[in-house]
Amino acid sequence: MDAAQAKAYKPEDAFFSYKQRDAIIYALGVGCAVKDDLKFLYESHEDFQVLPTYVVAPGLLANSITDCPGIEFELAKILHGEQYIEVYAPLPTEADLRTELRVVDVLDKGSGALILSNLTTFDKNSGKKLCMQQFGTFQVGSGKFGGAKTCPEEKKCVPIPERAPDAVLEQATSVDQAVLYRMGSGDLNPLHVDPMFAKMSGFKTPILHGLCTMGFSTRHVLKTFANNDVSKFKAIKVRFSSPVIPGQTLVTEMWQEGNRIHFQTKVKETGKIVVSNGHMDLTDVVFRKPEVSVSDITNNLASSL
């Protein structure tokens, strides 16, 4: 690993276009259901909106670190470690986008290398800046190369409050969740669908995308503290701490501190924390305390397409 060489990498911009249908498929991939989330699923809804985390789709396309000089890339050893998203305005219902990539740093974490990449996305036609996101990509076994351990530009997680959560929301994933999510997000990593590749990567079975789990968590916070209004979303930061198996139930625990909502997400069946030290910043809070509820989406979601 050569951090200086990686930071000097200046690839061509990536271009991405989406229609309402694409945003709807993504919404299905992160667990939206007609009962509560019709505004994200029906293009003729009077308040049709695009989930803010859909920006991961153009981000993934632009995050071409596999071609980056100074990084010895091994797909079977790659894990998505952390994610930060900041939006400057709600996403258009349809758009042509341009995204710039900059490798911020390659950090030496001992057990592996943490590749920090910033993706800034603009409306291609107007030039308006829509969002910035930072991918934290961890490559197992690539540490101890003598690099820096920290970076001032790293978007950091913060600890959750030491008290009982203010709200809890839970939702079952489908056994087919990863297959649907990969179609909606464009994240085609075989780790999430190919049993043999999953075993090569050290997993017994294909796992759910960390960004899919983040999508579920985001929806839970927006539903509880923003009345499902994406215009209140400013930023989110998460750390992916443990894998999820499609079909497991996600439990999001949330704490309000002003306009910042801290959260963590667990797997109900095991009690393991899968998204840790997360927080979402909102422009305004509209708190609607939910009962602990389960949304059963184990039907064949593919039939919704």
PDB file of C-alpha atoms in Angstrom:
ATOM      1  CA  MET A   1       0.000   0.000   0.000  1.00  0.00           C
ATOM      2  CA  ASP A   2       1.255   3.464  -0.934  1.00  0.00           C
ATOM      3  CA  ALA A   3      -1.009   6.176   0.511  1.00  0.00           C
ATOM      4  CA  ALA A   4       0.764   9.054  -1.258  1.00  0.00           C
ATOM      5  CA  GLN A   5       0.352   7.420  -4.647  1.00  0.00           C
ATOM      6  CA  ALA A   6      -3.302   6.619  -3.952  1.00  0.00           C
ATOM      7  CA  LYS A   7      -4.069  10.195  -2.855  1.00  0.00           C
ATOM      8  CA  ALA A   8      -2.616  11.503  -6.131  1.00  0.00           C
ATOM      9  CA  TYR A   9      -5.066   9.380  -8.134  1.00  0.00           C
ATOM     10  CA  LYS A  10      -7.405  11.544 -10.245  1.00  0.00           C
ATOM     11  CA  PRO A  11      -9.815   9.376 -12.248  1.00  0.00           C
ATOM     12  CA  GLU A  12     -12.323  10.655 -14.749  1.00  0.00           C
ATOM     13  CA  ASP A  13     -15.713  11.653 -13.354  1.00  0.00           C
ATOM     14  CA  ALA A  14     -18.426   8.993 -13.300  1.00  0.00           C
ATOM     15  CA  PHE A  15     -21.876   9.605 -14.774  1.00  0.00           C
ATOM     16  CA  PHE A  16     -25.092   8.056 -13.506  1.00  0.00           C
ATOM     17  CA  SER A  17     -28.724   8.507 -14.519  1.00  0.00           C
ATOM     18  CA  TYR A  18     -31.823   7.269 -12.767  1.00  0.00           C
ATOM     19  CA  LYS A  19     -35.564   7.324 -13.268  1.00  0.00           C
ATOM     20  CA  GLN A  20     -38.387   7.013 -10.751  1.00  0.00           C
ATOM     21  CA  ARG A  21     -38.491   3.249 -11.308  1.00  0.00           C
ATOM     22  CA  ASP A  22     -34.847   2.909 -10.244  1.00  0.00           C
ATOM     23  CA  ALA A  23     -35.467   4.801  -7.007  1.00  0.00           C
ATOM     24  CA  ILE A  24     -38.495   2.612  -6.303  1.00  0.00           C
ATOM     25  CA  ILE A  25     -36.514  -0.614  -6.787  1.00  0.00           C
ATOM     26  CA  TYR A  26     -33.921   0.731  -4.353  1.00  0.00           C
ATOM     27  CA  ALA A  27     -36.678   1.563  -1.844  1.00  0.00           C
ATOM     28  CA  LEU A  28     -37.970  -2.013  -2.072  1.00  0.00           C
ATOM     29  CA  GLY A  29     -34.409  -3.233  -1.520  1.00  0.00           C
ATOM     30  CA  VAL A  30     -34.178  -1.431   1.828  1.00  0.00           C
ATOM     31  CA  GLY A  31     -37.511  -2.706   3.091  1.00  0.00           C
ATOM     32  CA  CYS A  32     -40.128  -0.156   2.092  1.00  0.00           C
ATOM     33  CA  ALA A  33     -43.676  -1.531   2.185  1.00  0.00           C
ATOM     34  CA  VAL A  34     -46.916  -0.193   0.729  1.00  0.00           C
ATOM     35  CA  LYS A  35     -48.615   0.074   4.141  1.00  0.00           C
ATOM     36  CA  ASP A  36     -46.256   2.709   5.562  1.00  0.00           C
ATOM     37  CA  ASP A  37     -43.987   3.838   2.732  1.00  0.00           C
ATOM     38  CA  LEU A  38     -46.165   4.367  -0.335  1.00  0.00           C
ATOM     39  CA  LYS A  39     -44.577   7.777  -0.998  1.00  0.00           C
ATOM     40  CA  PHE A  40     -41.277   5.979  -1.792  1.00  0.00           C
ATOM     41  CA  LEU A  41     -42.924   3.262  -3.921  1.00  0.00           C
ATOM     42  CA  TYR A  42     -45.535   4.980  -6.088  1.00  0.00           C
ATOM     43  CA  GLU A  43     -44.382   7.447  -8.712  1.00  0.00           C
ATOM     44  CA  SER A  44     -47.825   9.138  -8.867  1.00  0.00           C
ATOM     45  CA  HIS A  45     -48.041   9.707  -5.118  1.00  0.00           C
ATOM     46  CA  GLU A  46     -48.682  13.388  -4.379  1.00  0.00           C
ATOM     47  CA  ASP A  47     -45.553  13.428  -2.188  1.00  0.00           C
ATOM     48  CA  PHE A  48     -43.322  10.982  -4.074  1.00  0.00           C
ATOM     49  CA  GLN A  49     -39.791  11.132  -2.627  1.00  0.00           C
ATOM     50  CA  VAL A  50     -36.425   9.471  -3.198  1.00  0.00           C
ATOM     51  CA  LEU A  51     -34.697   8.047  -0.143  1.00  0.00           C
ATOM     52  CA  PRO A  52     -31.520  10.056   0.587  1.00  0.00           C
ATOM     53  CA  THR A  53     -29.399   6.920   0.895  1.00  0.00           C
ATOM     54  CA  TYR A  54     -30.032   6.183  -2.792  1.00  0.00           C
ATOM     55  CA  VAL A  55     -26.934   8.306  -3.412  1.00  0.00           C
ATOM     56  CA  VAL A  56     -24.903   5.174  -2.644  1.00  0.00           C
ATOM     57  CA  ALA A  57     -25.777   3.969  -6.172  1.00  0.00           C
ATOM     58  CA  PRO A  58     -23.866   6.700  -8.051  1.00  0.00           C
ATOM     59  CA  GLY A  59     -21.253   6.585  -5.283  1.00  0.00           C
ATOM     60  CA  LEU A  60     -20.562   2.892  -5.806  1.00  0.00           C
ATOM     61  CA  LEU A  61     -20.213   3.413  -9.539  1.00  0.00           C
ATOM     62  CA  ALA A  62     -17.707   6.225  -9.022  1.00  0.00           C
ATOM     63  CA  ASN A  63     -15.715   4.590  -6.215  1.00  0.00           C
ATOM     64  CA  SER A  64     -13.188   3.052  -8.598  1.00  0.00           C
ATOM     65  CA  ILE A  65     -10.540   2.218  -6.010  1.00  0.00           C
ATOM     66  CA  THR A  66      -9.947  -1.127  -7.732  1.00  0.00           C
ATOM     67  CA  ASP A  67      -8.059   0.851 -10.394  1.00  0.00           C
ATOM     68  CA  CYS A  68      -6.253   3.097  -7.938  1.00  0.00           C
ATOM     69  CA  PRO A  69      -2.434   3.018  -8.052  1.00  0.00           C
ATOM     70  CA  GLY A  70      -0.851   2.431  -4.676  1.00  0.00           C
ATOM     71  CA  ILE A  71      -3.573   0.006  -3.566  1.00  0.00           C
ATOM     72  CA  GLU A  72      -3.130  -3.745  -3.934  1.00  0.00           C
ATOM     73  CA  PHE A  73      -6.796  -4.686  -4.191  1.00  0.00           C
ATOM     74  CA  GLU A  74      -8.136  -8.167  -3.293  1.00  0.00           C
ATOM     75  CA  LEU A  75     -11.916  -8.452  -3.686  1.00  0.00           C
ATOM     76  CA  ALA A  76     -12.235 -11.537  -1.464  1.00  0.00           C
ATOM     77  CA  LYS A  77     -10.662  -9.608   1.445  1.00  0.00           C
ATOM     78  CA  ILE A  78     -12.677  -6.403   1.092  1.00  0.00           C
ATOM     79  CA  LEU A  79     -15.266  -5.341   3.666  1.00  0.00           C
ATOM     80  CA  HIS A  80     -17.292  -2.143   3.821  1.00  0.00           C
ATOM     81  CA  GLY A  81     -16.241  -0.707   7.171  1.00  0.00           C
ATOM     82  CA  GLU A  82     -17.933   2.694   7.523  1.00  0.00           C
ATOM     83  CA  GLN A  83     -20.126   5.089   5.554  1.00  0.00           C
ATOM     84  CA  TYR A  84     -20.887   8.809   5.775  1.00  0.00           C
ATOM     85  CA  ILE A  85     -23.503  10.627   3.670  1.00  0.00           C
ATOM     86  CA  GLU A  86     -24.292  14.330   3.652  1.00  0.00           C
ATOM     87  CA  VAL A  87     -26.945  15.785   1.344  1.00  0.00           C
ATOM     88  CA  TYR A  88     -27.471  19.448   0.534  1.00  0.00           C
ATOM     89  CA  ALA A  89     -31.005  19.137  -0.849  1.00  0.00           C
ATOM     90  CA  PRO A  90     -33.528  16.315  -1.369  1.00  0.00           C
ATOM     91  CA  LEU A  91     -32.662  14.119  -4.333  1.00  0.00           C
ATOM     92  CA  PRO A  92     -34.623  14.828  -7.528  1.00  0.00           C
ATOM     93  CA  THR A  93     -37.188  12.217  -8.531  1.00  0.00           C
ATOM     94  CA  GLU A  94     -35.159  11.724 -11.716  1.00  0.00           C
ATOM     95  CA  ALA A  95     -31.654  12.960 -12.478  1.00  0.00           C
ATOM     96  CA  ASP A  96     -28.480  12.858 -14.529  1.00  0.00           C
ATOM     97  CA  LEU A  97     -25.531  12.941 -12.141  1.00  0.00           C
ATOM     98  CA  ARG A  98     -21.783  13.511 -12.213  1.00  0.00           C
ATOM     99  CA  THR A  99     -19.580  12.237  -9.381  1.00  0.00           C
ATOM    100  CA  GLU A 100     -15.981  13.090  -8.524  1.00  0.00           C
ATOM    101  CA  LEU A 101     -13.739  10.675  -6.612  1.00  0.00           C
ATOM    102  CA  ARG A 102     -10.860  11.604  -4.330  1.00  0.00           C
ATOM    103  CA  VAL A 103      -8.918   9.110  -2.242  1.00  0.00           C
ATOM    104  CA  VAL A 104      -8.525  10.873   1.105  1.00  0.00           C
ATOM    105  CA  ASP A 105      -6.055   8.449   2.658  1.00  0.00           C
ATOM    106  CA  VAL A 106      -5.071   4.833   3.175  1.00  0.00           C
ATOM    107  CA  LEU A 107      -4.791   4.176   6.905  1.00  0.00           C
ATOM    108  CA  ASP A 108      -2.734   1.437   8.519  1.00  0.00           C
ATOM    109  CA  LYS A 109      -4.983  -0.317  11.036  1.00  0.00           C
ATOM    110  CA  GLY A 110      -2.605  -3.194  11.713  1.00  0.00           C
ATOM    111  CA  SER A 111      -5.004  -6.013  10.875  1.00  0.00           C
ATOM    112  CA  GLY A 112      -5.831  -4.347   7.586  1.00  0.00           C
ATOM    113  CA  ALA A 113      -5.859  -1.169   5.499  1.00  0.00           C
ATOM    114  CA  LEU A 114      -8.715   1.349   5.680  1.00  0.00           C
ATOM    115  CA  ILE A 115      -9.203   3.140   2.361  1.00  0.00           C
ATOM    116  CA  LEU A 116     -11.039   6.453   2.755  1.00  0.00           C
ATOM    117  CA  SER A 117     -12.593   7.815  -0.424  1.00  0.00           C
ATOM    118  CA  ASN A 118     -14.741  10.929  -0.824  1.00  0.00           C
ATOM    119  CA  LEU A 119     -17.413  11.011  -3.532  1.00  0.00           C
ATOM    120  CA  THR A 120     -19.009  14.350  -4.400  1.00  0.00           C
ATOM    121  CA  THR A 121     -22.089  14.222  -6.628  1.00  0.00           C
ATOM    122  CA  PHE A 122     -23.468  17.039  -8.796  1.00  0.00           C
ATOM    123  CA  ASP A 123     -26.508  17.452 -10.996  1.00  0.00           C
ATOM    124  CA  LYS A 124     -24.936  17.027 -14.422  1.00  0.00           C
ATOM    125  CA  ASN A 125     -27.117  19.645 -16.110  1.00  0.00           C
ATOM    126  CA  SER A 126     -27.305  22.434 -13.522  1.00  0.00           C
ATOM    127  CA  GLY A 127     -23.959  21.808 -11.823  1.00  0.00           C
ATOM    128  CA  LYS A 128     -25.683  21.936  -8.412  1.00  0.00           C
ATOM    129  CA  LYS A 129     -23.839  19.999  -5.690  1.00  0.00           C
ATOM    130  CA  LEU A 130     -26.229  17.403  -4.278  1.00  0.00           C
ATOM    131  CA  CYS A 131     -24.235  15.369  -1.802  1.00  0.00           C
ATOM    132  CA  MET A 132     -20.917  14.176  -0.457  1.00  0.00           C
ATOM    133  CA  GLN A 133     -20.223  10.732   0.908  1.00  0.00           C
ATOM    134  CA  GLN A 134     -17.212   9.036   2.409  1.00  0.00           C
ATOM    135  CA  PHE A 135     -16.662   5.322   1.934  1.00  0.00           C
ATOM    136  CA  GLY A 136     -14.487   3.515   4.459  1.00  0.00           C
ATOM    137  CA  THR A 137     -13.329   0.325   2.730  1.00  0.00           C
ATOM    138  CA  PHE A 138     -11.395  -2.173   4.846  1.00  0.00           C
ATOM    139  CA  GLN A 139      -9.066  -4.732   3.279  1.00  0.00           C
ATOM    140  CA  VAL A 140      -8.262  -7.527   5.696  1.00  0.00           C
ATOM    141  CA  GLY A 141      -4.590  -8.494   5.996  1.00  0.00           C
ATOM    142  CA  SER A 142      -3.208  -5.439   4.205  1.00  0.00           C
ATOM    143  CA  GLY A 143      -2.076  -3.480   7.258  1.00  0.00           C
ATOM    144  CA  LYS A 144       1.395  -3.037   8.789  1.00  0.00           C
ATOM    145  CA  PHE A 145       2.671  -1.135   5.765  1.00  0.00           C
ATOM    146  CA  GLY A 146       3.904   1.803   7.828  1.00  0.00           C
ATOM    147  CA  GLY A 147       1.084   4.200   7.017  1.00  0.00           C
ATOM    148  CA  ALA A 148      -0.732   6.721   9.209  1.00  0.00           C
ATOM    149  CA  LYS A 149      -3.315   5.385  11.659  1.00  0.00           C
ATOM    150  CA  THR A 150      -5.617   8.432  11.602  1.00  0.00           C
ATOM    151  CA  CYS A 151      -6.622  11.210   9.209  1.00  0.00           C
ATOM    152  CA  PRO A 152      -8.091  14.642  10.037  1.00  0.00           C
ATOM    153  CA  GLU A 153     -10.530  14.356   7.122  1.00  0.00           C
ATOM    154  CA  GLU A 154     -12.003  11.089   8.385  1.00  0.00           C
ATOM    155  CA  LYS A 155     -15.706  11.376   9.268  1.00  0.00           C
ATOM    156  CA  LYS A 156     -15.797   9.713  12.663  1.00  0.00           C
ATOM    157  CA  CYS A 157     -18.451   7.813  14.558  1.00  0.00           C
ATOM    158  CA  VAL A 158     -19.446   8.978  18.045  1.00  0.00           C
ATOM    159  CA  PRO A 159     -20.554   6.821  21.003  1.00  0.00           C
ATOM    160  CA  ILE A 160     -24.247   6.302  21.654  1.00  0.00           C
ATOM    161  CA  PRO A 161     -25.777   7.665  24.891  1.00  0.00           C
ATOM    162  CA  GLU A 162     -25.497   5.536  28.019  1.00  0.00           C
ATOM    163  CA  ARG A 163     -29.211   5.271  28.722  1.00  0.00           C
ATOM    164  CA  ALA A 164     -32.201   3.301  27.537  1.00  0.00           C
ATOM    165  CA  PRO A 165     -33.197   4.164  23.957  1.00  0.00           C
ATOM    166  CA  ASP A 166     -35.954   6.697  23.345  1.00  0.00           C
ATOM    167  CA  ALA A 167     -37.481   4.536  20.605  1.00  0.00           C
ATOM    168  CA  VAL A 168     -37.073   1.065  19.138  1.00  0.00           C
ATOM    169  CA  LEU A 169     -38.251  -0.185  15.765  1.00  0.00           C
ATOM    170  CA  GLU A 170     -37.765  -3.650  14.341  1.00  0.00           C
ATOM    171  CA  GLN A 171     -38.296  -5.162  10.911  1.00  0.00           C
ATOM    172  CA  ALA A 172     -37.746  -8.574   9.371  1.00  0.00           C
ATOM    173  CA  THR A 173     -35.642  -8.820   6.232  1.00  0.00           C
ATOM    174  CA  SER A 174     -36.478 -11.222   3.437  1.00  0.00           C
ATOM    175  CA  VAL A 175     -34.346 -14.253   2.608  1.00  0.00           C
ATOM    176  CA  ASP A 176     -34.131 -12.644  -0.846  1.00  0.00           C
ATOM    177  CA  GLN A 177     -33.243  -9.175   0.498  1.00  0.00           C
ATOM    178  CA  ALA A 178     -29.659  -9.108  -0.780  1.00  0.00           C
ATOM    179  CA  VAL A 179     -30.692 -10.233  -4.267  1.00  0.00           C
ATOM    180  CA  LEU A 180     -33.247  -7.427  -4.532  1.00  0.00           C
ATOM    181  CA  TYR A 181     -30.932  -4.839  -2.975  1.00  0.00           C
ATOM    182  CA  ARG A 182     -28.109  -5.560  -5.417  1.00  0.00           C
ATOM    183  CA  MET A 183     -30.477  -4.821  -8.306  1.00  0.00           C
ATOM    184  CA  GLY A 184     -31.611  -1.534  -6.760  1.00  0.00           C
ATOM    185  CA  SER A 185     -28.202  -0.272  -5.680  1.00  0.00           C
ATOM    186  CA  GLY A 186     -25.898  -1.610  -8.382  1.00  0.00           C
ATOM    187  CA  ASP A 187     -23.680  -3.261  -5.732  1.00  0.00           C
ATOM    188  CA  LEU A 188     -23.014  -6.535  -7.553  1.00  0.00           C
ATOM    189  CA  ASN A 189     -20.348  -7.921  -5.212  1.00  0.00           C
ATOM    190  CA  PRO A 190     -20.804 -11.737  -5.425  1.00  0.00           C
ATOM    191  CA  LEU A 191     -20.306 -11.946  -1.641  1.00  0.00           C
ATOM    192  CA  HIS A 192     -24.019 -11.186  -1.326  1.00  0.00           C
ATOM    193  CA  VAL A 193     -25.387 -13.836  -3.673  1.00  0.00           C
ATOM    194  CA  ASP A 194     -22.774 -16.520  -4.506  1.00  0.00           C
ATOM    195  CA  PRO A 195     -22.406 -19.231  -1.805  1.00  0.00           C
ATOM    196  CA  MET A 196     -18.982 -20.336  -3.058  1.00  0.00           C
ATOM    197  CA  PHE A 197     -17.619 -16.780  -3.130  1.00  0.00           C
ATOM    198  CA  ALA A 198     -19.005 -16.168   0.359  1.00  0.00           C
ATOM    199  CA  LYS A 199     -17.100 -19.206   1.652  1.00  0.00           C
ATOM    200  CA  MET A 200     -13.914 -17.973  -0.054  1.00  0.00           C
ATOM    201  CA  SER A 201     -14.401 -14.707   1.836  1.00  0.00           C
ATOM    202  CA  GLY A 202     -14.754 -16.492   5.177  1.00  0.00           C
ATOM    203  CA  PHE A 203     -18.555 -16.571   5.502  1.00  0.00           C
ATOM    204  CA  LYS A 204     -20.761 -19.650   5.726  1.00  0.00           C
ATOM    205  CA  THR A 205     -23.398 -18.111   3.479  1.00  0.00           C
ATOM    206  CA  PRO A 206     -23.941 -14.910   1.455  1.00  0.00           C
ATOM    207  CA  ILE A 207     -24.484 -11.889   3.695  1.00  0.00           C
ATOM    208  CA  LEU A 208     -26.610  -8.771   3.405  1.00  0.00           C
ATOM    209  CA  HIS A 209     -24.931  -5.613   2.113  1.00  0.00           C
ATOM    210  CA  GLY A 210     -23.932  -3.304   4.943  1.00  0.00           C
ATOM    211  CA  LEU A 211     -25.420  -0.440   2.940  1.00  0.00           C
ATOM    212  CA  CYS A 212     -28.722  -2.320   2.803  1.00  0.00           C
ATOM    213  CA  THR A 213     -28.735  -2.548   6.607  1.00  0.00           C
ATOM    214  CA  MET A 214     -27.936   1.169   6.703  1.00  0.00           C
ATOM    215  CA  GLY A 215     -30.934   1.782   4.446  1.00  0.00           C
ATOM    216  CA  PHE A 216     -33.219  -0.031   6.887  1.00  0.00           C
ATOM    217  CA  SER A 217     -31.777   1.943   9.819  1.00  0.00           C
ATOM    218  CA  THR A 218     -32.168   5.233   7.942  1.00  0.00           C
ATOM    219  CA  ARG A 219     -35.816   4.509   7.219  1.00  0.00           C
ATOM    220  CA  HIS A 220     -36.460   3.645  10.866  1.00  0.00           C
ATOM    221  CA  VAL A 221     -34.962   6.934  12.076  1.00  0.00           C
ATOM    222  CA  LEU A 222     -36.777   8.990   9.431  1.00  0.00           C
ATOM    223  CA  LYS A 223     -40.087   7.325  10.298  1.00  0.00           C
ATOM    224  CA  THR A 224     -39.644   7.881  14.036  1.00  0.00           C
ATOM    225  CA  PHE A 225     -38.067  11.345  14.164  1.00  0.00           C
ATOM    226  CA  ALA A 226     -38.820  13.029  10.817  1.00  0.00           C
ATOM    227  CA  ASN A 227     -42.346  11.857   9.920  1.00  0.00           C
ATOM    228  CA  ASN A 228     -40.863  10.142   6.832  1.00  0.00           C
ATOM    229  CA  ASP A 229     -39.895  13.523   5.364  1.00  0.00           C
ATOM    230  CA  VAL A 230     -36.576  13.260   3.534  1.00  0.00           C
ATOM    231  CA  SER A 231     -36.239  17.057   3.417  1.00  0.00           C
ATOM    232  CA  LYS A 232     -35.330  16.896   7.125  1.00  0.00           C
ATOM    233  CA  PHE A 233     -32.330  14.618   6.438  1.00  0.00           C
ATOM    234  CA  LYS A 234     -28.878  16.249   6.612  1.00  0.00           C
ATOM    235  CA  ALA A 235     -26.274  13.552   7.236  1.00  0.00           C
ATOM    236  CA  ILE A 236     -25.674  10.041   8.497  1.00  0.00           C
ATOM    237  CA  LYS A 237     -22.627   8.142   9.736  1.00  0.00           C
ATOM    238  CA  VAL A 238     -22.487   4.402  10.427  1.00  0.00           C
ATOM    239  CA  ARG A 239     -19.995   1.665  11.233  1.00  0.00           C
ATOM    240  CA  PHE A 240     -20.641  -1.867  10.019  1.00  0.00           C
ATOM    241  CA  SER A 241     -19.621  -4.092  12.916  1.00  0.00           C
ATOM    242  CA  SER A 242     -21.088  -7.515  12.127  1.00  0.00           C
ATOM    243  CA  PRO A 243     -22.740  -9.227   9.147  1.00  0.00           C
ATOM    244  CA  VAL A 244     -26.469  -9.808   8.666  1.00  0.00           C
ATOM    245  CA  ILE A 245     -27.871 -12.960   7.091  1.00  0.00           C
ATOM    246  CA  PRO A 246     -30.851 -12.304   4.797  1.00  0.00           C
ATOM    247  CA  GLY A 247     -34.017 -13.331   6.631  1.00  0.00           C
ATOM    248  CA  GLN A 248     -32.877 -12.065  10.023  1.00  0.00           C
ATOM    249  CA  THR A 249     -34.761  -9.325  11.894  1.00  0.00           C
ATOM    250  CA  LEU A 250     -33.196  -5.889  12.328  1.00  0.00           C
ATOM    251  CA  VAL A 251     -33.830  -3.925  15.536  1.00  0.00           C
ATOM    252  CA  THR A 252     -32.944  -0.211  15.474  1.00  0.00           C
ATOM    253  CA  GLU A 253     -32.488   1.478  18.865  1.00  0.00           C
ATOM    254  CA  MET A 254     -32.605   5.300  18.775  1.00  0.00           C
ATOM    255  CA  TRP A 255     -31.669   8.167  21.089  1.00  0.00           C
ATOM    256  CA  GLN A 256     -32.533  11.836  20.517  1.00  0.00           C
ATOM    257  CA  GLU A 257     -30.100  14.599  21.466  1.00  0.00           C
ATOM    258  CA  GLY A 258     -31.354  17.806  19.883  1.00  0.00           C
ATOM    259  CA  ASN A 259     -31.434  17.396  16.103  1.00  0.00           C
ATOM    260  CA  ARG A 260     -28.977  14.505  16.247  1.00  0.00           C
ATOM    261  CA  ILE A 261     -30.419  11.002  16.491  1.00  0.00           C
ATOM    262  CA  HIS A 262     -27.959   8.394  17.722  1.00  0.00           C
ATOM    263  CA  PHE A 263     -28.752   4.805  16.819  1.00  0.00           C
ATOM    264  CA  GLN A 264     -27.487   1.262  16.670  1.00  0.00           C
ATOM    265  CA  THR A 265     -28.971  -1.731  14.886  1.00  0.00           C
ATOM    266  CA  LYS A 266     -28.996  -5.303  16.179  1.00  0.00           C
ATOM    267  CA  VAL A 267     -30.004  -8.694  14.834  1.00  0.00           C
ATOM    268  CA  LYS A 268     -32.941  -9.837  16.958  1.00  0.00           C
ATOM    269  CA  GLU A 269     -32.171 -13.541  16.597  1.00  0.00           C
ATOM    270  CA  THR A 270     -28.576 -13.251  17.878  1.00  0.00           C
ATOM    271  CA  GLY A 271     -28.440  -9.969  19.801  1.00  0.00           C
ATOM    272  CA  LYS A 272     -25.337  -8.933  17.830  1.00  0.00           C
ATOM    273  CA  ILE A 273     -24.860  -5.256  16.982  1.00  0.00           C
ATOM    274  CA  VAL A 274     -24.507  -4.938  13.204  1.00  0.00           C
ATOM    275  CA  VAL A 275     -24.506  -1.126  12.864  1.00  0.00           C
ATOM    276  CA  SER A 276     -22.699   0.549  15.748  1.00  0.00           C
ATOM    277  CA  ASN A 277     -22.207   4.155  16.884  1.00  0.00           C
ATOM    278  CA  GLY A 278     -24.492   5.503  14.203  1.00  0.00           C
ATOM    279  CA  HIS A 279     -25.957   8.977  14.115  1.00  0.00           C
ATOM    280  CA  MET A 280     -28.244  10.977  11.833  1.00  0.00           C
ATOM    281  CA  ASP A 281     -28.434  14.767  11.775  1.00  0.00           C
ATOM    282  CA  LEU A 282     -31.832  16.287  10.954  1.00  0.00           C
ATOM    283  CA  THR A 283     -32.865  19.848  10.178  1.00  0.00           C
ATOM    284  CA  ASP A 284     -35.904  19.413  12.422  1.00  0.00           C
ATOM    285  CA  VAL A 285     -37.296  16.676  14.673  1.00  0.00           C
ATOM    286  CA  VAL A 286     -40.890  15.479  14.643  1.00  0.00           C
ATOM    287  CA  PHE A 287     -40.879  12.695  17.221  1.00  0.00           C
ATOM    288  CA  ARG A 288     -43.470   9.963  16.914  1.00  0.00           C
ATOM    289  CA  LYS A 289     -42.688   7.274  19.455  1.00  0.00           C
ATOM    290  CA  PRO A 290     -43.493   3.904  17.926  1.00  0.00           C
ATOM    291  CA  GLU A 291     -44.496   0.721  19.602  1.00  0.00           C
ATOM    292  CA  VAL A 292     -41.909  -2.004  19.088  1.00  0.00           C
ATOM    293  CA  SER A 293     -43.222  -3.345  15.815  1.00  0.00           C
ATOM    294  CA  VAL A 294     -42.376  -5.942  13.236  1.00  0.00           C
ATOM    295  CA  SER A 295     -42.925  -5.414   9.534  1.00  0.00           C
ATOM    296  CA  ASP A 296     -43.056  -8.812   7.858  1.00  0.00           C
ATOM    297  CA  ILE A 297     -41.720  -8.523   4.341  1.00  0.00           C
ATOM    298  CA  THR A 298     -40.892 -12.190   3.821  1.00  0.00           C
ATOM    299  CA  ASN A 299     -43.112 -12.377   0.735  1.00  0.00           C
ATOM    300  CA  ASN A 300     -41.383 -12.617  -2.590  1.00  0.00           C
ATOM    301  CA  LEU A 301     -40.394  -8.978  -3.095  1.00  0.00           C
ATOM    302  CA  ALA A 302     -39.251  -9.632  -6.613  1.00  0.00           C
ATOM    303  CA  SER A 303     -42.921  -9.894  -7.644  1.00  0.00           C
ATOM    304  CA  SER A 304     -43.262  -6.177  -6.864  1.00  0.00           C
ATOM    305  CA  LEU A 305     -40.996  -5.177  -9.747  1.00  0.00           C
TER     306      LEU A 305
END
